[in-house]
Coordinates of C-alpha atoms in Angstrom, one line a residue:
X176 CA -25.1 -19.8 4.4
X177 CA -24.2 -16.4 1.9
X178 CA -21.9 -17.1 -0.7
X179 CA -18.8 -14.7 -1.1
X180 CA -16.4 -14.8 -4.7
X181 CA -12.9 -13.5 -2.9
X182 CA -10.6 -12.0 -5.9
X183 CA -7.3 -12.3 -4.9
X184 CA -4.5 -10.5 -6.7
X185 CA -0.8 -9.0 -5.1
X186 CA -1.3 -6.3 -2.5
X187 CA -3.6 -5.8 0.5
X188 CA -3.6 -7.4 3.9
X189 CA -2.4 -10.5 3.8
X190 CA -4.4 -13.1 2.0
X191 CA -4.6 -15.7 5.4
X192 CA -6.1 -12.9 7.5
X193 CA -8.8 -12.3 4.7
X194 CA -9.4 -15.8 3.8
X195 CA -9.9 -16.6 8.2
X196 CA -12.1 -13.4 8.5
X197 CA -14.4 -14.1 5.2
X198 CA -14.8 -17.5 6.3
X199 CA -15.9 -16.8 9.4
X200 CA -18.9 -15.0 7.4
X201 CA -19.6 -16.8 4.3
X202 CA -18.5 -19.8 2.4
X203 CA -15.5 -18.5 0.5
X204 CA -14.2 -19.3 -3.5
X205 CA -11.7 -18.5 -4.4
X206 CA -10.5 -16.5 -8.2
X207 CA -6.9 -16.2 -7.8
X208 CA -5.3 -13.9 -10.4
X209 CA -1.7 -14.0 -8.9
X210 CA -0.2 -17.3 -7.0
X211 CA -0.9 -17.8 -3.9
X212 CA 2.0 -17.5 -0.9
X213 CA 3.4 -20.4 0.1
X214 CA 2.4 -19.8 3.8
X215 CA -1.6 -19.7 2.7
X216 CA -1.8 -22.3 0.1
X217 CA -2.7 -24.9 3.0
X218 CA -5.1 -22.6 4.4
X219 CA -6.8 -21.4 1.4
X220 CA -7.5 -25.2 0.7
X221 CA -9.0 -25.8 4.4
X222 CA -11.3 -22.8 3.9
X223 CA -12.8 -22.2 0.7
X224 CA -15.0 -24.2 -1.1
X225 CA -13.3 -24.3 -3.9
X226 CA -9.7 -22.4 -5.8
X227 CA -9.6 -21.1 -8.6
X228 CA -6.5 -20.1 -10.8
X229 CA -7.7 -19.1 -14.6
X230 CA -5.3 -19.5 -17.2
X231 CA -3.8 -16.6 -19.1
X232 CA -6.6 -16.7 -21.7
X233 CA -9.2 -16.5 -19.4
X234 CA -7.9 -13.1 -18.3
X235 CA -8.2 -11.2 -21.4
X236 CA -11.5 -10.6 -20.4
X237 CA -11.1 -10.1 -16.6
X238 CA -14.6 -8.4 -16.2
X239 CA -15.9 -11.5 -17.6
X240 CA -14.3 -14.1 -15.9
X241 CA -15.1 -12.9 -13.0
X242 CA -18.8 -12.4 -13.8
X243 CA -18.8 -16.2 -15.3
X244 CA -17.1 -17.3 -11.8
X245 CA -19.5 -15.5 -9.4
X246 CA -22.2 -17.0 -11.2
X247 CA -21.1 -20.6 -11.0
X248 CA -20.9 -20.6 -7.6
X249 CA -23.5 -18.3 -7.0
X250 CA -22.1 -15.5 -5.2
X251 CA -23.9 -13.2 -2.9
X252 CA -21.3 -10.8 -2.4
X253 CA -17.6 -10.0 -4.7
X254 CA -14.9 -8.3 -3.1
X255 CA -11.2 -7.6 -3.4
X256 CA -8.8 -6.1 -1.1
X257 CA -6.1 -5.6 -3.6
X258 CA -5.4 -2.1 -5.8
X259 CA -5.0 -3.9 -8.9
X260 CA -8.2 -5.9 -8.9
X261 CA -10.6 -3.2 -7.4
X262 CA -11.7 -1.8 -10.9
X263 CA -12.7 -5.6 -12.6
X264 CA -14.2 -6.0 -9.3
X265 CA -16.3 -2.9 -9.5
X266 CA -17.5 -3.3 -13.1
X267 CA -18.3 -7.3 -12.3
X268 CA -20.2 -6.1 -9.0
X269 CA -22.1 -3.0 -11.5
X270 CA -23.1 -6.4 -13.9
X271 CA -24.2 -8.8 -11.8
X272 CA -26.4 -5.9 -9.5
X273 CA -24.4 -6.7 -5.9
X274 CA -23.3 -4.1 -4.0
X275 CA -19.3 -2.9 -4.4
X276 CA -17.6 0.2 -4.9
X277 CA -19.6 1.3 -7.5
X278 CA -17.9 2.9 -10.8
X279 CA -16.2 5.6 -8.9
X280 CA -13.6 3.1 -8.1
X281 CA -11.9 4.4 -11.8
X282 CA -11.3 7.8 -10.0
X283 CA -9.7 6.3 -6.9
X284 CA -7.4 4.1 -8.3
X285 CA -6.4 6.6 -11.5
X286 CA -4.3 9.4 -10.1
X287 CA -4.6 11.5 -13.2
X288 CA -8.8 11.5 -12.6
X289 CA -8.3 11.4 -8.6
X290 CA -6.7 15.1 -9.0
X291 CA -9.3 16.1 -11.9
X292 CA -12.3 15.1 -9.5
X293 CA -10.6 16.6 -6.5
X294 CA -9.8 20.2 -8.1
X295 CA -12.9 20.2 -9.5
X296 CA -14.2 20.5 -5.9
X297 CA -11.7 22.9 -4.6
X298 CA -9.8 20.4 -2.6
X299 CA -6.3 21.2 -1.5
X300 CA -3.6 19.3 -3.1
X301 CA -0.4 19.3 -5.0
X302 CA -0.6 21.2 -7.9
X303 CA -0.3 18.3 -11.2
X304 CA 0.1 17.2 -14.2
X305 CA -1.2 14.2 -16.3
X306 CA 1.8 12.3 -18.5
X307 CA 1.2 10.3 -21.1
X308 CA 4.3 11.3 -23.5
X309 CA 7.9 12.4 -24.0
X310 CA 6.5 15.8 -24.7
X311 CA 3.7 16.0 -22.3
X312 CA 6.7 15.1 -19.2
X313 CA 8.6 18.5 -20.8
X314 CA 5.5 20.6 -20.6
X315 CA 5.2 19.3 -16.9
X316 CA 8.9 19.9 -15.9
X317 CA 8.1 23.8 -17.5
X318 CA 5.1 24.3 -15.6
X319 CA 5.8 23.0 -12.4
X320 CA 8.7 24.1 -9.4
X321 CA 11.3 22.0 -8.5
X322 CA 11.8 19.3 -7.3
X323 CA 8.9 17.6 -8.9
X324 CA 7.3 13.7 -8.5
X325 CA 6.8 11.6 -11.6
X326 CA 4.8 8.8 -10.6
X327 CA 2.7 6.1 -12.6
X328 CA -1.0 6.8 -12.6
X329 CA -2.0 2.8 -11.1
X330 CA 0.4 2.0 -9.5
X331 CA 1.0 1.1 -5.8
X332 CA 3.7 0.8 -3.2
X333 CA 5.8 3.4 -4.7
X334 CA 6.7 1.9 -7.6
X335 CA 8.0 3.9 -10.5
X336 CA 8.3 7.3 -8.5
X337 CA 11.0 9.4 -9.7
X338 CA 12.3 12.7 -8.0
X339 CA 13.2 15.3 -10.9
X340 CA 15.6 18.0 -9.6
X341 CA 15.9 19.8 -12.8
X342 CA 15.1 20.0 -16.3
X343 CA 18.6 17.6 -17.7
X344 CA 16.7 15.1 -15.4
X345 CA 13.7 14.0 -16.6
X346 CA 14.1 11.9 -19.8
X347 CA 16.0 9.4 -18.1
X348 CA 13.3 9.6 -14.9
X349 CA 10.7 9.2 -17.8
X350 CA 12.9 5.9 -19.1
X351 CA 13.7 4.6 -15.9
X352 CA 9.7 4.8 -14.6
X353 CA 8.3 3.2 -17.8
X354 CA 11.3 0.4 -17.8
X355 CA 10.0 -0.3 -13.6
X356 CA 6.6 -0.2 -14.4
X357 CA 6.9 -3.0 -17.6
X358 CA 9.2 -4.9 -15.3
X359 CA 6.8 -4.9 -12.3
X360 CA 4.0 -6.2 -14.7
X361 CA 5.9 -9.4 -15.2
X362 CA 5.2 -9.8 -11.6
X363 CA 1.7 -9.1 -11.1
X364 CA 2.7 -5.6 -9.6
X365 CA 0.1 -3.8 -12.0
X366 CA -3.6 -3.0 -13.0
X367 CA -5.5 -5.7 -13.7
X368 CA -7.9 -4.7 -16.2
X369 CA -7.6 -1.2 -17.5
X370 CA -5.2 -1.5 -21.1
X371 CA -2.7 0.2 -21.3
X372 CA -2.3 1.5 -17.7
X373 CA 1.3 1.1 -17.2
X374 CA 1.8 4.2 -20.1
X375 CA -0.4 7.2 -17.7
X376 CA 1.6 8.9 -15.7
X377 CA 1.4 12.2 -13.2
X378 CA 4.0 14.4 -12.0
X379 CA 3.6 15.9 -9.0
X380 CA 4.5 19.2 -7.6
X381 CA 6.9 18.1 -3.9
X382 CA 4.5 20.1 -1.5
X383 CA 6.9 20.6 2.1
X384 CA 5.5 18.7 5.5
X385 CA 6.1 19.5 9.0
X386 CA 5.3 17.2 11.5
X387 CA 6.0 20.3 14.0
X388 CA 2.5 21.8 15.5
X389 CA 0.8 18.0 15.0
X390 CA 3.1 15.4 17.2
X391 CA 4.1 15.7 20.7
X392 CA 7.4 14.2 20.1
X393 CA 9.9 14.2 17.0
X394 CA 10.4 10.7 14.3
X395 CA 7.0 11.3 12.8
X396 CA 6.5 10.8 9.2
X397 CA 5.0 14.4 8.2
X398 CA 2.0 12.9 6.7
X399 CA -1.0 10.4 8.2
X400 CA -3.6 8.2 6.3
X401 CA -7.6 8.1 7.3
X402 CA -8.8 4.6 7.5
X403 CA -12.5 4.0 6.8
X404 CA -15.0 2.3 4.8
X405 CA -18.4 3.8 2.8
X406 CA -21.4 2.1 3.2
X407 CA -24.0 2.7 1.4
X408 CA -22.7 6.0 -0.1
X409 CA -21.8 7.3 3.0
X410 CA -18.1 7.3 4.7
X411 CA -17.7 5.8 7.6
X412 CA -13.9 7.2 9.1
X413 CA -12.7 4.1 11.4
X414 CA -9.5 5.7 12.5
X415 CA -6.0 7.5 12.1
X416 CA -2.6 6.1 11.5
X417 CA 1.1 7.4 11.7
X418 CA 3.8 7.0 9.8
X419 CA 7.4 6.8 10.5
X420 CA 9.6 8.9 7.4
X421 CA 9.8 8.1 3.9
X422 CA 12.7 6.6 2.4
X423 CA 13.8 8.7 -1.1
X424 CA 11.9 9.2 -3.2
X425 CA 8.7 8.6 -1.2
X426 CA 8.5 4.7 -0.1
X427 CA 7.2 4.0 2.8
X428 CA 8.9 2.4 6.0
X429 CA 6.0 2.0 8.7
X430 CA 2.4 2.5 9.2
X431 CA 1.7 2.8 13.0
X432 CA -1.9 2.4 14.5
X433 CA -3.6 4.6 16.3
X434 CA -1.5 8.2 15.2
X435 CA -1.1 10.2 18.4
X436 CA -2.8 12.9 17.3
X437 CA -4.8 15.6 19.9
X438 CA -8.4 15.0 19.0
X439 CA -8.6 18.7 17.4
X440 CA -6.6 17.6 15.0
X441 CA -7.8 14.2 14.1
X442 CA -10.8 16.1 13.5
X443 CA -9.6 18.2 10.8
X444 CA -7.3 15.1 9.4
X445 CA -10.7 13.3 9.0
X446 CA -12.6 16.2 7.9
X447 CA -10.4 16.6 4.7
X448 CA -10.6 12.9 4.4
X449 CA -14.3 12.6 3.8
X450 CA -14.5 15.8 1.6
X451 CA -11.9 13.2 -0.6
X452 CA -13.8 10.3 -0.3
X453 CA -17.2 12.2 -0.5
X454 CA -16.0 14.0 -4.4
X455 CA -15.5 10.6 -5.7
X456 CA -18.9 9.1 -5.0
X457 CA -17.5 5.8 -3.9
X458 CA -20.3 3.2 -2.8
X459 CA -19.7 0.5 -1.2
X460 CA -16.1 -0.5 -0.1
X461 CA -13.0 0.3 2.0
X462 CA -11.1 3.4 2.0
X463 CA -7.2 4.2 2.5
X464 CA -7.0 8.3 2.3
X465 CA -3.1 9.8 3.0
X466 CA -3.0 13.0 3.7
X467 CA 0.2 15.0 3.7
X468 CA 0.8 17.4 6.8
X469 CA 2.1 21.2 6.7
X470 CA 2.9 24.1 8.8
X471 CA 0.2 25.8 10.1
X472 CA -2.3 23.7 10.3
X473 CA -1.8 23.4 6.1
X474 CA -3.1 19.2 4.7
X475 CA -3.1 18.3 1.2
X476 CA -4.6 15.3 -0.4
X477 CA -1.9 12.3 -1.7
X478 CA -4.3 9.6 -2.4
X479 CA -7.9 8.0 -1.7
X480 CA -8.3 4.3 -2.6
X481 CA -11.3 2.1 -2.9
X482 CA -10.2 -0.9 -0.7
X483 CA -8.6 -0.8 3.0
X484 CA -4.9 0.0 3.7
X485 CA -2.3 -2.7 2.6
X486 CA 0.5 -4.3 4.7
X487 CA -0.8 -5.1 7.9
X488 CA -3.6 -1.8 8.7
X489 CA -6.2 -4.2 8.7
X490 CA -4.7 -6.6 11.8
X491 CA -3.2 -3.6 13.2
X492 CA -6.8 -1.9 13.9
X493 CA -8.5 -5.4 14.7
X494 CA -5.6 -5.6 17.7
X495 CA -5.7 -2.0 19.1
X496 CA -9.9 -1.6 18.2
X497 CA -11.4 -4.9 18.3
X498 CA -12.8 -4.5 14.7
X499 CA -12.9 -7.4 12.5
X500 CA -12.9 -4.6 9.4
X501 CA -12.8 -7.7 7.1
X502 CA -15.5 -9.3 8.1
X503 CA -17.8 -6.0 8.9
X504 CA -17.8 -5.4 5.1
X505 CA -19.0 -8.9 4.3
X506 CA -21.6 -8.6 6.4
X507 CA -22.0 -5.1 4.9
X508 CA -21.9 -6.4 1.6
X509 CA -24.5 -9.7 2.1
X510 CA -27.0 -7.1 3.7
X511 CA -26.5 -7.7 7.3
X512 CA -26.6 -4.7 9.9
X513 CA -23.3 -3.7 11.0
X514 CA -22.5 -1.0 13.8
X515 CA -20.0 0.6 12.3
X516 CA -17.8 3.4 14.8
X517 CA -20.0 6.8 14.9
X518 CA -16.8 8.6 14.7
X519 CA -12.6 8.0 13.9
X520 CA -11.6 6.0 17.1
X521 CA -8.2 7.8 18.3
X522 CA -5.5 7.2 20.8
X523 CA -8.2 7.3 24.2
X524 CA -10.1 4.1 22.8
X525 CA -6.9 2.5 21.7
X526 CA -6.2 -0.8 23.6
X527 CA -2.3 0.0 22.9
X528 CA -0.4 0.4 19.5
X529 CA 0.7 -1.8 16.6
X530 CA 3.1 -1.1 13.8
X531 CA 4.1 -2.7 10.8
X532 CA 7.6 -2.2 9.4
X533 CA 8.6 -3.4 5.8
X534 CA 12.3 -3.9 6.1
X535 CA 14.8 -2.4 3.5
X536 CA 18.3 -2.4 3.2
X537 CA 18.4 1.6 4.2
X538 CA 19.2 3.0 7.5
X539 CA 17.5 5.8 9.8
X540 CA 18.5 8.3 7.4
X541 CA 18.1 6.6 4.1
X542 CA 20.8 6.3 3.5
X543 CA 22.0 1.9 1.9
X544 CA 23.7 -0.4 3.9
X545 CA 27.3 -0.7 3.2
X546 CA 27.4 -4.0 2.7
X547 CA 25.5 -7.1 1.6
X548 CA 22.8 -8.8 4.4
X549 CA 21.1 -12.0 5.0
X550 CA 17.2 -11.7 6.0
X551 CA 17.0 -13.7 9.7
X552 CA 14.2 -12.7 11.9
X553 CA 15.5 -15.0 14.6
X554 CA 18.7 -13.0 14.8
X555 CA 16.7 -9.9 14.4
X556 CA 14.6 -11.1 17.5
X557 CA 17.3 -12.0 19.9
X558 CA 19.9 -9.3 18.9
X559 CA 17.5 -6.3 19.1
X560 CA 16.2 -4.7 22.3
X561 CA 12.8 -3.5 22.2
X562 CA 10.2 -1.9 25.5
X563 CA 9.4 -3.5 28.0
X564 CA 6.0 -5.2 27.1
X565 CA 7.0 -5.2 23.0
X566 CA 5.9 -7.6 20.7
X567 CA 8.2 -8.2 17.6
X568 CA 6.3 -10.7 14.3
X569 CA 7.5 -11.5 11.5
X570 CA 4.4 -11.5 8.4
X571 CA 5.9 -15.3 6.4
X572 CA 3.6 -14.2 3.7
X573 CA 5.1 -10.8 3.3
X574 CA 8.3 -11.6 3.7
X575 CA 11.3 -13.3 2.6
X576 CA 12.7 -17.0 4.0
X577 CA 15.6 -16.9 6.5
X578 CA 19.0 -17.0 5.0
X579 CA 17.7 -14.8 1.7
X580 CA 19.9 -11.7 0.7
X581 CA 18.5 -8.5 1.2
X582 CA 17.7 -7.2 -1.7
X583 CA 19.6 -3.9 -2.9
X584 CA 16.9 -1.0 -2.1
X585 CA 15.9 0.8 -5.4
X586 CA 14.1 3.7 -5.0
X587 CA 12.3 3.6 -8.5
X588 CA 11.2 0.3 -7.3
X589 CA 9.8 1.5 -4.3
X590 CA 8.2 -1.3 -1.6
X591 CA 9.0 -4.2 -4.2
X592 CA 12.3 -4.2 -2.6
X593 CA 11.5 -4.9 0.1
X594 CA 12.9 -8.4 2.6
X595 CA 10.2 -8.4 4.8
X596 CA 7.6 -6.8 7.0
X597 CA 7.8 -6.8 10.9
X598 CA 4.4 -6.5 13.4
X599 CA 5.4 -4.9 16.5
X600 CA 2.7 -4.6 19.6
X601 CA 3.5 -1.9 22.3
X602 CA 2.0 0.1 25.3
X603 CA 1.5 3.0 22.4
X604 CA 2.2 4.6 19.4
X605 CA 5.1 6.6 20.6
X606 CA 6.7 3.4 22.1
X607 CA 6.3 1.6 18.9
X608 CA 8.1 4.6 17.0
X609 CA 11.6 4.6 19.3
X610 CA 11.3 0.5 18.9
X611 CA 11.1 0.6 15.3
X612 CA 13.7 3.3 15.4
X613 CA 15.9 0.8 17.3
X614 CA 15.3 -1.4 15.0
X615 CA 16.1 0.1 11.5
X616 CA 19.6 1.3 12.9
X617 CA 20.0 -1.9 14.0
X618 CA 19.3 -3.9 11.4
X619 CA 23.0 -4.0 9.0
X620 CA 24.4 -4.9 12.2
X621 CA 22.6 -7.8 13.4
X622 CA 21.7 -9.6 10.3
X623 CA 24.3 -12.1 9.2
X624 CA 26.6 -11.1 5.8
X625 CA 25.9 -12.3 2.7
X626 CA 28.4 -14.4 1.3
X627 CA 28.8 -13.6 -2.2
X628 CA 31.2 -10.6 -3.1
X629 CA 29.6 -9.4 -5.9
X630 CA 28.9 -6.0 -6.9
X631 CA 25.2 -4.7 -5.8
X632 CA 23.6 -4.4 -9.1
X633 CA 24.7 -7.3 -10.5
X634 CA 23.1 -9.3 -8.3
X635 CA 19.6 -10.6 -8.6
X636 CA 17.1 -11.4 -5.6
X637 CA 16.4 -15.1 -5.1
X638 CA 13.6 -16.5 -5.0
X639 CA 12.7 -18.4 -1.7
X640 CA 12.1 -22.1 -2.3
X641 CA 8.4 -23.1 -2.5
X642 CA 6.3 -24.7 0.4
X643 CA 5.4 -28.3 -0.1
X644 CA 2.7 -27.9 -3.1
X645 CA -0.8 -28.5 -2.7
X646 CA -3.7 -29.9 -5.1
X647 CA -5.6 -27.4 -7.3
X648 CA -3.5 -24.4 -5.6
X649 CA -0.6 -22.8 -7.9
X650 CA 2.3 -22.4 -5.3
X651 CA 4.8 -19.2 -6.2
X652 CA 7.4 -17.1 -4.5
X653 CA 5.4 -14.2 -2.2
X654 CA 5.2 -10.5 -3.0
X655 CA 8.3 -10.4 -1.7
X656 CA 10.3 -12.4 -3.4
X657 CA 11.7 -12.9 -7.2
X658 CA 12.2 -8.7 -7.4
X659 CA 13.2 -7.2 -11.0
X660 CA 16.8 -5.9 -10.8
X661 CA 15.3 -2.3 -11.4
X662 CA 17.0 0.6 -12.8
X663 CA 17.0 4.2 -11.3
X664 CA 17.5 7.5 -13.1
X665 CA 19.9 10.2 -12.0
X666 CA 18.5 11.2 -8.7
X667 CA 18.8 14.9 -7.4
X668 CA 20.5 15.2 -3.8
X669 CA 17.9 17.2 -2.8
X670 CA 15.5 15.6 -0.7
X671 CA 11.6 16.2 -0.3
X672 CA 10.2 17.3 3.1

């Protein structure tokens, strides 16, 4: 049987779906670089051959450990589907002569370079500039209309995104973003293996969506992301998801698979997307393109990654399509055949609609919740009325213990403050919107108080207690728990489109 090195790092689909679809394919080890969820640790010991967790030493050189590992245990294939392990993954793959993403993955995970490649080839997108300074952020805030985004150039999950309303704004968004990104680092929510990556930033001009002329009905996010993979150099588009709205500044609430688009459109959605993925002369990997929506049939590029969507857009596509994405790119990757879709599958091939939800303490309209909650799915499940036919998860690996506060949503911390994140199965994608529309505005009133009385921003997150350890498997709070008390800047009232 092939041999597959997994690298597993914060981020992605969750680590027990990967591990189960991997093993399925290959014998598994596996390199962790960030603790593994309590909820997998059992798992991960039942199905790879053997766990790894490198000391702090070892990852000065992360290139080279993983190099060192894959040849120990004589890897066929190495692959990651987390954002902050994709480069070290890339460069390993480029060393040992196996097939990965190639080293294009730089330009899709470094914003500052994405935009560079992508003007160089004429490509619509937000006008930009790259930050690394004080003085550089000044120039930017001069050049550019407001309201502007200041966002870091790695990171992920909206973290360290900072609206800038006017000029007397952005030395305290440039404090407050380098303050979330140092604090994030402590948690494993940063690059891996690129120095000094927490100090690039980009600011953004705020392009304005419409979700007008693309959806049937209203409650769509105005922009969509392009789910794929590339294969030998050339991009396979898989399909199209939907979004509910961002939360301020730009965090997202929901990713909903397939988007209800009429096929016209999804044409041109995917059209864009493989001019993207195409410029950056990406090799061998996944792909996560967003695309932001405007009026009059208008698109601009947000982002392409090198690795699949994160949350749950992997398990979403395998319900609604039948594809096992995680296991086609092993295959892929070992040198087996695979039949990937000849074109984006869309809402006719769709066997229904799943949605994942990552709950924060806002309502509908972004608004925080008055008061202090306690995270309880079981109250959430018996207290909320969903379609007939609706199936509401809870994600344990994603998500926070019963009978955890809520954390206090800050928007320069983006999806790190987040409780937890919900799978919901429904007849279709519209159907899934109104339920998790139901849901949000019910949320602050069917989870239970919390207790304590003290003022929001004094109090810190706790961390869930730990799962009964296992042998040779380091056992830590999830990505969800054990969140920095992050500071925000002065925040304009005017919000984005």
């Amino acid at each position: 049987m092939s041999t597959v090195l997994l690298v597993h790092a914060k981020g992605g689909p969750p680590l027990g779906h990967v591990l189960s679809r991997t093993a399925a394919k290959a014998d598994v080890h596996l390199l962790a670089l960030s603790a593994l969820p309590p909820a997998v640790a059992a798992l991960a010991e039942e199905l790879c051959a053997s766990v790894r967790t490198p000391s702090g030493a070892e990852r000065a050189d992360l290139g080279s450990l993983i190099v060192s590992r894959a040849k120990a245990v004589g890897a066929d294939a190495v692959l990651t589907f987390s954002e902050y392990a994709v480069v070290a993954v890339a460069e390993a793959c480029e060393t040992l002569g196996l097939a990965g993403p190639g080293g294009a993955a730089r330009l899709a995970r470094d914003k500052r370079m994405m935009r560079h490649t992508w003007r160089q080839r004429g490509l619509a997108q937000p006008e930009f500039r790259p930050v690394a300074t004080r003085a550089d952020l000044r120039e930017a805030v001069a050049a550019l209309p407001f309201p502007m985004l200041l966002k870091a150039a790695w990171s992920a999950g909206s973290t360290a995104h900072q609206i800038i309303g006017s000029p007397q704004e952005a030395d305290a968004a440039w404090r407050c973003s380098r303050e979330v990104m140092a604090e994030s680092a402590q948690l494993g929510f940063a690059e891996l293996h690129v120095a000094e990556a927490g100090a690039h930033f980009v600011v953004e001009q705020i392009v304005t969506g419409t979700t007008e002329q693309w959806f049937d009905e209203p409650g769509w996010g105005d922009y969509v992301s392009v789910e794929g993979v590339v294969a030998g150099g050339v991009f396979h588009p898989v399909c199209v998801s939907g979004r509910m709205p961002t939360v301020e500044p730009f965090t997202e609430r929901a990713s909903i698979t397939p988007a209800p688009l009429p096929a016209s459109l999804q044409d041109r959605v995917v059209a864009l997307a493989r001019e993207a993925v195409d410029a950056l002369g990406l090799r061998d990997c996944g792909t996560h393109t967003e695309i932001k929506l405007g009026a009059d049939g208008r698109m601009w590029l947000i982002e392409t990654a090198a690795r699949f969507g994160g949350a749950m857009t992997v398990p979403q596509i395998e319900e609604v399509f039948g594809l096992d994405l995680v296991g086609m790119l092993v295959d892929h990757l070992l040198g087996r055949t695979v039949a990937w879709p000849e074109g984006a599958l869309g809402p006719d091939q769709a066997q229904g609609a799943a949605g994942s939800l990552v709950v924060l303490a806002v309502d509908g309209d972004g608004h925080a919740w008055p008061d202090r909650r306690v995270w309880d799915f079981t109250a959430v499940r018996e207290a909320v009325a969903l379609s007939e036919g609706s199936a509401l998860s809870v994600v344990p690996e994603s998500s926070l213990p019963d009978g955890s506060a809520v954390p206090v949503y800050e928007p320069a911390g983006g999806a790190n403050t987040m409780a937890a994140l919900c799978l919901l199965s429904a007849a279709d994608a519209p159907t899934v919107l109104r339920d998790f529309t139901a849901l949000v505005d019910a949320l602050p009133r069917v989870l239970p108080p919390a207790v304590a009385a003290e003022p929001a921003s004094a109090i810190a997150v706790p961390a869930p207690a730990p799962a009964t350890p296992v042998p040779a498997v380091a056992v830590v709070p999830s990505t969800a728990a054990a969140r920095p008390r992050l500071r925000t800047a002065a925040r304009t009232e005017e919000v984005p489109a």
